[in-house]
CSV table of C-alpha atoms in Angstrom, one decimal:
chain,number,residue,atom,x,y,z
A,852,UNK,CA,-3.9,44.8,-39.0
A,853,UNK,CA,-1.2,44.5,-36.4
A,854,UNK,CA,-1.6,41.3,-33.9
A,855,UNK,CA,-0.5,40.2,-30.3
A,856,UNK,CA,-2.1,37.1,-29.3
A,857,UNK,CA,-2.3,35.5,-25.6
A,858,UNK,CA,-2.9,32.1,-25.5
A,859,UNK,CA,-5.4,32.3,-22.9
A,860,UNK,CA,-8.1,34.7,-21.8
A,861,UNK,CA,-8.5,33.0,-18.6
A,862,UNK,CA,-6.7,30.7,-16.3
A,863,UNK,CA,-7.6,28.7,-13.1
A,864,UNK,CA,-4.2,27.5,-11.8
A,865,UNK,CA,-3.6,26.2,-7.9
A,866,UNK,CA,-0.6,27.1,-5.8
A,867,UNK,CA,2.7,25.8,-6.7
A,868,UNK,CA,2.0,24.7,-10.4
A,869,UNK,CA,4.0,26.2,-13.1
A,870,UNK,CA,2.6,28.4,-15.4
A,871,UNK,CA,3.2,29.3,-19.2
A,872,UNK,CA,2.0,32.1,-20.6
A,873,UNK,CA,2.1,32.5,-24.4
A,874,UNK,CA,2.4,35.9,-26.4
A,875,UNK,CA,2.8,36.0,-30.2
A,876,UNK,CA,3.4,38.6,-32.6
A,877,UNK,CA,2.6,39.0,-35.5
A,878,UNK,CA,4.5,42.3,-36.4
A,879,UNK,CA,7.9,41.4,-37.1
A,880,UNK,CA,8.9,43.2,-34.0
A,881,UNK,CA,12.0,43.2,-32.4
A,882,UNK,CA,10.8,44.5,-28.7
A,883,UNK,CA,8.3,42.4,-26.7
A,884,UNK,CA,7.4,42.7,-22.6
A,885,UNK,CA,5.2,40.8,-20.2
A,886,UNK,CA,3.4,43.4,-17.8
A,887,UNK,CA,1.0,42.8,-14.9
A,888,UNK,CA,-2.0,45.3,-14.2
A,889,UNK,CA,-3.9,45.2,-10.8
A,890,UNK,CA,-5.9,47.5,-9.2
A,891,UNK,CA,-4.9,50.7,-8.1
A,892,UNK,CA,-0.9,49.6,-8.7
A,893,UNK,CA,-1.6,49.6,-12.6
A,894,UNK,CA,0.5,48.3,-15.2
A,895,UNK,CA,3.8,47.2,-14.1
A,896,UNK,CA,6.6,45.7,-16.1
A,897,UNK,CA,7.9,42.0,-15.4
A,898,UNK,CA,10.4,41.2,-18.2
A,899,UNK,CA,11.1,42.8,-21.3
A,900,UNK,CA,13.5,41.0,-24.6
A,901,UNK,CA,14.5,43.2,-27.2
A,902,UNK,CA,15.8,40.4,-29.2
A,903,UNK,CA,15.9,36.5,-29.8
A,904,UNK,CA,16.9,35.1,-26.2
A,905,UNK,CA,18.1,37.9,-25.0
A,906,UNK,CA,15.8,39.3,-21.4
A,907,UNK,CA,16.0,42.1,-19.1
A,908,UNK,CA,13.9,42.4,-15.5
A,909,UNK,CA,11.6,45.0,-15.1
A,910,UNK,CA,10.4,46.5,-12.3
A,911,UNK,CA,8.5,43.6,-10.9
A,912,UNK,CA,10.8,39.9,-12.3
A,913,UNK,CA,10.4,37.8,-8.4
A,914,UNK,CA,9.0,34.7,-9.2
A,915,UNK,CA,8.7,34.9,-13.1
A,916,UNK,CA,10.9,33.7,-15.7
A,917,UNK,CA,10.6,34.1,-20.1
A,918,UNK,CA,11.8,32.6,-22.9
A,919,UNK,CA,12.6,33.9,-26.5
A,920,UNK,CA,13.5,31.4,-28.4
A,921,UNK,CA,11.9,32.6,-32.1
A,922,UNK,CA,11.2,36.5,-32.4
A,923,UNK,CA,8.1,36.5,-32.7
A,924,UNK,CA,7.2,34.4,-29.7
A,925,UNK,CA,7.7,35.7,-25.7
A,926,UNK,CA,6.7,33.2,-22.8
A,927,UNK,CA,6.1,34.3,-18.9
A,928,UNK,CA,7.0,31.5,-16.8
A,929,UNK,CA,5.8,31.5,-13.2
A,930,UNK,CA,7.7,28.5,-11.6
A,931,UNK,CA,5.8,28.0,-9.0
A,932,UNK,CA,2.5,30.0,-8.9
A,933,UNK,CA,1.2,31.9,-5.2
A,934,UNK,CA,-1.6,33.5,-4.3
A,935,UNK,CA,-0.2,37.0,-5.1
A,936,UNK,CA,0.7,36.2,-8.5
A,937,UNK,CA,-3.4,36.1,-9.1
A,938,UNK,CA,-3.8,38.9,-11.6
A,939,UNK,CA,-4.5,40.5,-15.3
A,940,UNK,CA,-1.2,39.9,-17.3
A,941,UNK,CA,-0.3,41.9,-20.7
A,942,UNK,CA,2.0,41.0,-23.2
A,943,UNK,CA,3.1,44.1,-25.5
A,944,UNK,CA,5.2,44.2,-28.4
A,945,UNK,CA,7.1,47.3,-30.2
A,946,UNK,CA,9.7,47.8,-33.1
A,947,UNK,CA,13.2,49.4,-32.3
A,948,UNK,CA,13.0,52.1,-34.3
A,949,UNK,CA,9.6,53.4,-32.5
A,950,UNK,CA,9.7,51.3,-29.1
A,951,UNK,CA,7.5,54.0,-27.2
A,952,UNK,CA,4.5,52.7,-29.5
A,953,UNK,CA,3.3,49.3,-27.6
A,954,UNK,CA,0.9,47.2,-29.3
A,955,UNK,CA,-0.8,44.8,-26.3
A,956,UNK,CA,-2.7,41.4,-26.7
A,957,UNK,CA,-5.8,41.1,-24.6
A,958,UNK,CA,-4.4,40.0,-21.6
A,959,UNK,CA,-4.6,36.6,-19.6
A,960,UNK,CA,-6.4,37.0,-16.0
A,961,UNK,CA,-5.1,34.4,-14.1
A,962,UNK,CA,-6.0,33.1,-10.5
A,963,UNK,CA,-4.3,31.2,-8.3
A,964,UNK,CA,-6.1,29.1,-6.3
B,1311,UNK,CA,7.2,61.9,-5.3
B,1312,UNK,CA,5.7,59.3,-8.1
B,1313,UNK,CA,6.9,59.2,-11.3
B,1314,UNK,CA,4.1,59.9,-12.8
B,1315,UNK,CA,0.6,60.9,-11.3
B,1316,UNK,CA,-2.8,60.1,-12.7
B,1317,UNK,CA,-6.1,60.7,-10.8
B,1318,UNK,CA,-7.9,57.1,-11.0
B,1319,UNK,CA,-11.8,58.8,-10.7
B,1320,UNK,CA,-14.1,57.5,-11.7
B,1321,UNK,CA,-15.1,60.3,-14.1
B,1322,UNK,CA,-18.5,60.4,-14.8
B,1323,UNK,CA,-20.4,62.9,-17.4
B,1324,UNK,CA,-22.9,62.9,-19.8
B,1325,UNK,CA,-23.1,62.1,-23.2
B,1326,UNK,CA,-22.0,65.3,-25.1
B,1327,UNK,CA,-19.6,66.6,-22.6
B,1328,UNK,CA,-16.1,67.9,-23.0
B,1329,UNK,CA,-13.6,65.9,-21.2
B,1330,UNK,CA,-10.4,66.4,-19.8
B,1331,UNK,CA,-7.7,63.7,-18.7
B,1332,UNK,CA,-4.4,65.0,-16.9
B,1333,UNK,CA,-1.2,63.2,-16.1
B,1334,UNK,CA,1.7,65.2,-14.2
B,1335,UNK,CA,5.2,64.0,-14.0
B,1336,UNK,CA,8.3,64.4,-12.2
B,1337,UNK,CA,11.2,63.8,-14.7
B,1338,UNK,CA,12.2,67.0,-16.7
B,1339,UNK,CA,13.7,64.2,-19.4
B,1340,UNK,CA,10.0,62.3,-20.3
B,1341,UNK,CA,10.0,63.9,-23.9
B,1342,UNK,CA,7.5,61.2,-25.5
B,1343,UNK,CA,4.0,61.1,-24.3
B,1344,UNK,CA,1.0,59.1,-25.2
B,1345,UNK,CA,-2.2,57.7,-24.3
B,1346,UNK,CA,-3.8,54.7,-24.4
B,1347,UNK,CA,-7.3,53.8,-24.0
B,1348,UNK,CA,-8.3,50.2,-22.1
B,1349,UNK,CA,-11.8,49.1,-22.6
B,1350,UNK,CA,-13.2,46.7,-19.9
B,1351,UNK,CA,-11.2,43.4,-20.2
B,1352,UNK,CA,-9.1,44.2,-23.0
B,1353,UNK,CA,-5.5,45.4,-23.7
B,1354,UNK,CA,-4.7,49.1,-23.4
B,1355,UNK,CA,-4.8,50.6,-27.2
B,1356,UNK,CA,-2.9,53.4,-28.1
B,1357,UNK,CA,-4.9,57.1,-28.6
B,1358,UNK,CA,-2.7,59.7,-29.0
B,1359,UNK,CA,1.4,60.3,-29.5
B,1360,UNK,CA,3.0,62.9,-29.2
B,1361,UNK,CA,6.4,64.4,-29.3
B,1362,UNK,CA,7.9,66.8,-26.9
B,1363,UNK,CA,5.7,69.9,-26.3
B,1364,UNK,CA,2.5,71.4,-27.9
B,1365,UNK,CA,-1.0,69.8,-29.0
B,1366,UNK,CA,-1.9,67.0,-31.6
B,1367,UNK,CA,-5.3,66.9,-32.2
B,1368,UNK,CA,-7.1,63.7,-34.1
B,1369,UNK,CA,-11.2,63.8,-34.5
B,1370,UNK,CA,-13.0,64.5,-31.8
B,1371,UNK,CA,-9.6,64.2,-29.4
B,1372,UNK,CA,-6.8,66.5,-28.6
B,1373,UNK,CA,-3.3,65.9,-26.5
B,1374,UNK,CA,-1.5,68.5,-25.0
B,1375,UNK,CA,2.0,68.7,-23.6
B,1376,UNK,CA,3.1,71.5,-21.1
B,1377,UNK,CA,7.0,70.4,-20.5
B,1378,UNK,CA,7.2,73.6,-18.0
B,1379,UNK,CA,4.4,72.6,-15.7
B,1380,UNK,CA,5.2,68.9,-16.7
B,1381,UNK,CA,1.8,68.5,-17.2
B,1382,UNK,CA,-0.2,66.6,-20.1
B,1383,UNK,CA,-3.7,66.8,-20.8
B,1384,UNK,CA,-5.9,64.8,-23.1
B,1385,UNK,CA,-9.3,66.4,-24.6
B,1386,UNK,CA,-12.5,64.7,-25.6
B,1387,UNK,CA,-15.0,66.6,-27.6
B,1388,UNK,CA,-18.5,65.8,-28.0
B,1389,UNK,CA,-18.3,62.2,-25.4
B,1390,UNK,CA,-20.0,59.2,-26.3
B,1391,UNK,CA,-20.9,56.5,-24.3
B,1392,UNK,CA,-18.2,54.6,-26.6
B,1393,UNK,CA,-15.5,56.5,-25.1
B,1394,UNK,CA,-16.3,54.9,-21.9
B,1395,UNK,CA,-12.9,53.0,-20.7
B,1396,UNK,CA,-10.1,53.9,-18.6
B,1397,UNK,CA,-7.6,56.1,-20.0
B,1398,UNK,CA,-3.7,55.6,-19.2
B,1399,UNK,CA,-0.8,58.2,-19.9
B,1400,UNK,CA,2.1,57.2,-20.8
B,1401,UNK,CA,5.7,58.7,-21.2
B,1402,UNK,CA,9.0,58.1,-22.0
B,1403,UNK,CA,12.6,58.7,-22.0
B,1404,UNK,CA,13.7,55.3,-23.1
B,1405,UNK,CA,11.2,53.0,-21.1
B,1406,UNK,CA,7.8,53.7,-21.3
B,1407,UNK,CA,6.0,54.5,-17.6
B,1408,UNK,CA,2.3,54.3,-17.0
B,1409,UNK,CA,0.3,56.5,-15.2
B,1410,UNK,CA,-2.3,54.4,-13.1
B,1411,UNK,CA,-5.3,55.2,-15.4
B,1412,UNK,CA,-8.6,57.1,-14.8
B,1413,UNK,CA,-11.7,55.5,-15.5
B,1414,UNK,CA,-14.1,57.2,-17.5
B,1415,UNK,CA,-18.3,57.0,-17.5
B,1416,UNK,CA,-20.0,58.4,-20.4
B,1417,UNK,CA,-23.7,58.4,-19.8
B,1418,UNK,CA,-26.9,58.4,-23.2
């Protein structure tokens, strides 16, 4: 059965720390994103790799960073965390050849205290 | 105009009811479509996939795909309170762009 795990399911994190979130795949897939989902904006796309340390922003990248250092693993970065970045974040994975398909983890809600 | 419009609800029926989901979009070029289901605290799961225009029906669920009317539907048949989550569209040209989701209430 296809698997993307998030480190945490919950985080309690106070202003200007920085944060890692950890994604992990267990598909062999080339694709992998970080997305953010808040109420009445839904999901919205941070940062997306489509290969080993390679990135591309998304709609949403101010404040965050990743890393991609083995294919299998993507890491959200927020340098230093705010207020606003107090929210439900969704790593997703896909394959190249069928990249419309996202498999997601079950998401991290982290506040920022 | 959005990208892609999703009425959020809440959608509440009873258990046994037909339901239907719609999406509308504003860019002719979208020509994959899915939908993903999101139980309470959990990742969004994908339902349904579909290519270009026309129907796909699995179980008790159907997708349908008007590319003239830019319009996508998705069908539930015979609801159960197990189908209650909120349901996000999803298309694509090369991206994938959400819809904001609609919650859905099935009732016993």
């Amino acid at each position: 059965d296809v698997k993307v795990t998030q480190s945490s399911r919950y985080l309690v994190k106070r202003t200007g720390e920085k944060v890692f979130l950890e994604c992990v795949q267990d598909m062999d897939h080339e694709n992998m994103f970080w997305y953010r989902q808040d109420p009445g904006l839904g999901l919205r796309l941070i940062y997306f790799s489509y290969d080993v340390k390679m990135k591309e922003k998304g709609d949403i990248p101010e404040g965050y960073s990743v890393s991609r250092e083995k294919k299998e693993r993507f890491s959200l970065i927020l340098e230093s965390a705010s207020t606003n970045q107090t929210s439900m974040y969704l790593c997703a994975s896909s394959s190249l050849k069928l990249n419309e398909k996202l498999f997601f983890g079950s998401g991290t809600q982290l506040s920022v205290l | 105009q959005k990208e892609v419009e999703q009425d959020p609800g809440p959608l509440s029926v009873p258990e046994g009811a037909i339901v239907s989901l719609n999406c509308t979009y504003s860019n002719s070029a979208f020509q994959y479509f899915m939908w993903y289901r999101q139980y309470s605290r959990k990742g969004p799961e994908l339902l349904m996939y579909t290519y270009s225009s026309g129907n796909k029906e699995d179980g008790r669920f159907t997708a349908q795909v008007d590319k003239s009317s830019k319009y996508i539907s998705l069908f539930i048949r015979d609801s159960q309170p197990s189908d209650s989550a909120t349901y996000l569209c999803a298309m694509s040209v090369t991206a994938l762009i959400f819809g904001k989701g609609t919650t859905l209430s099935v009732s016993s």
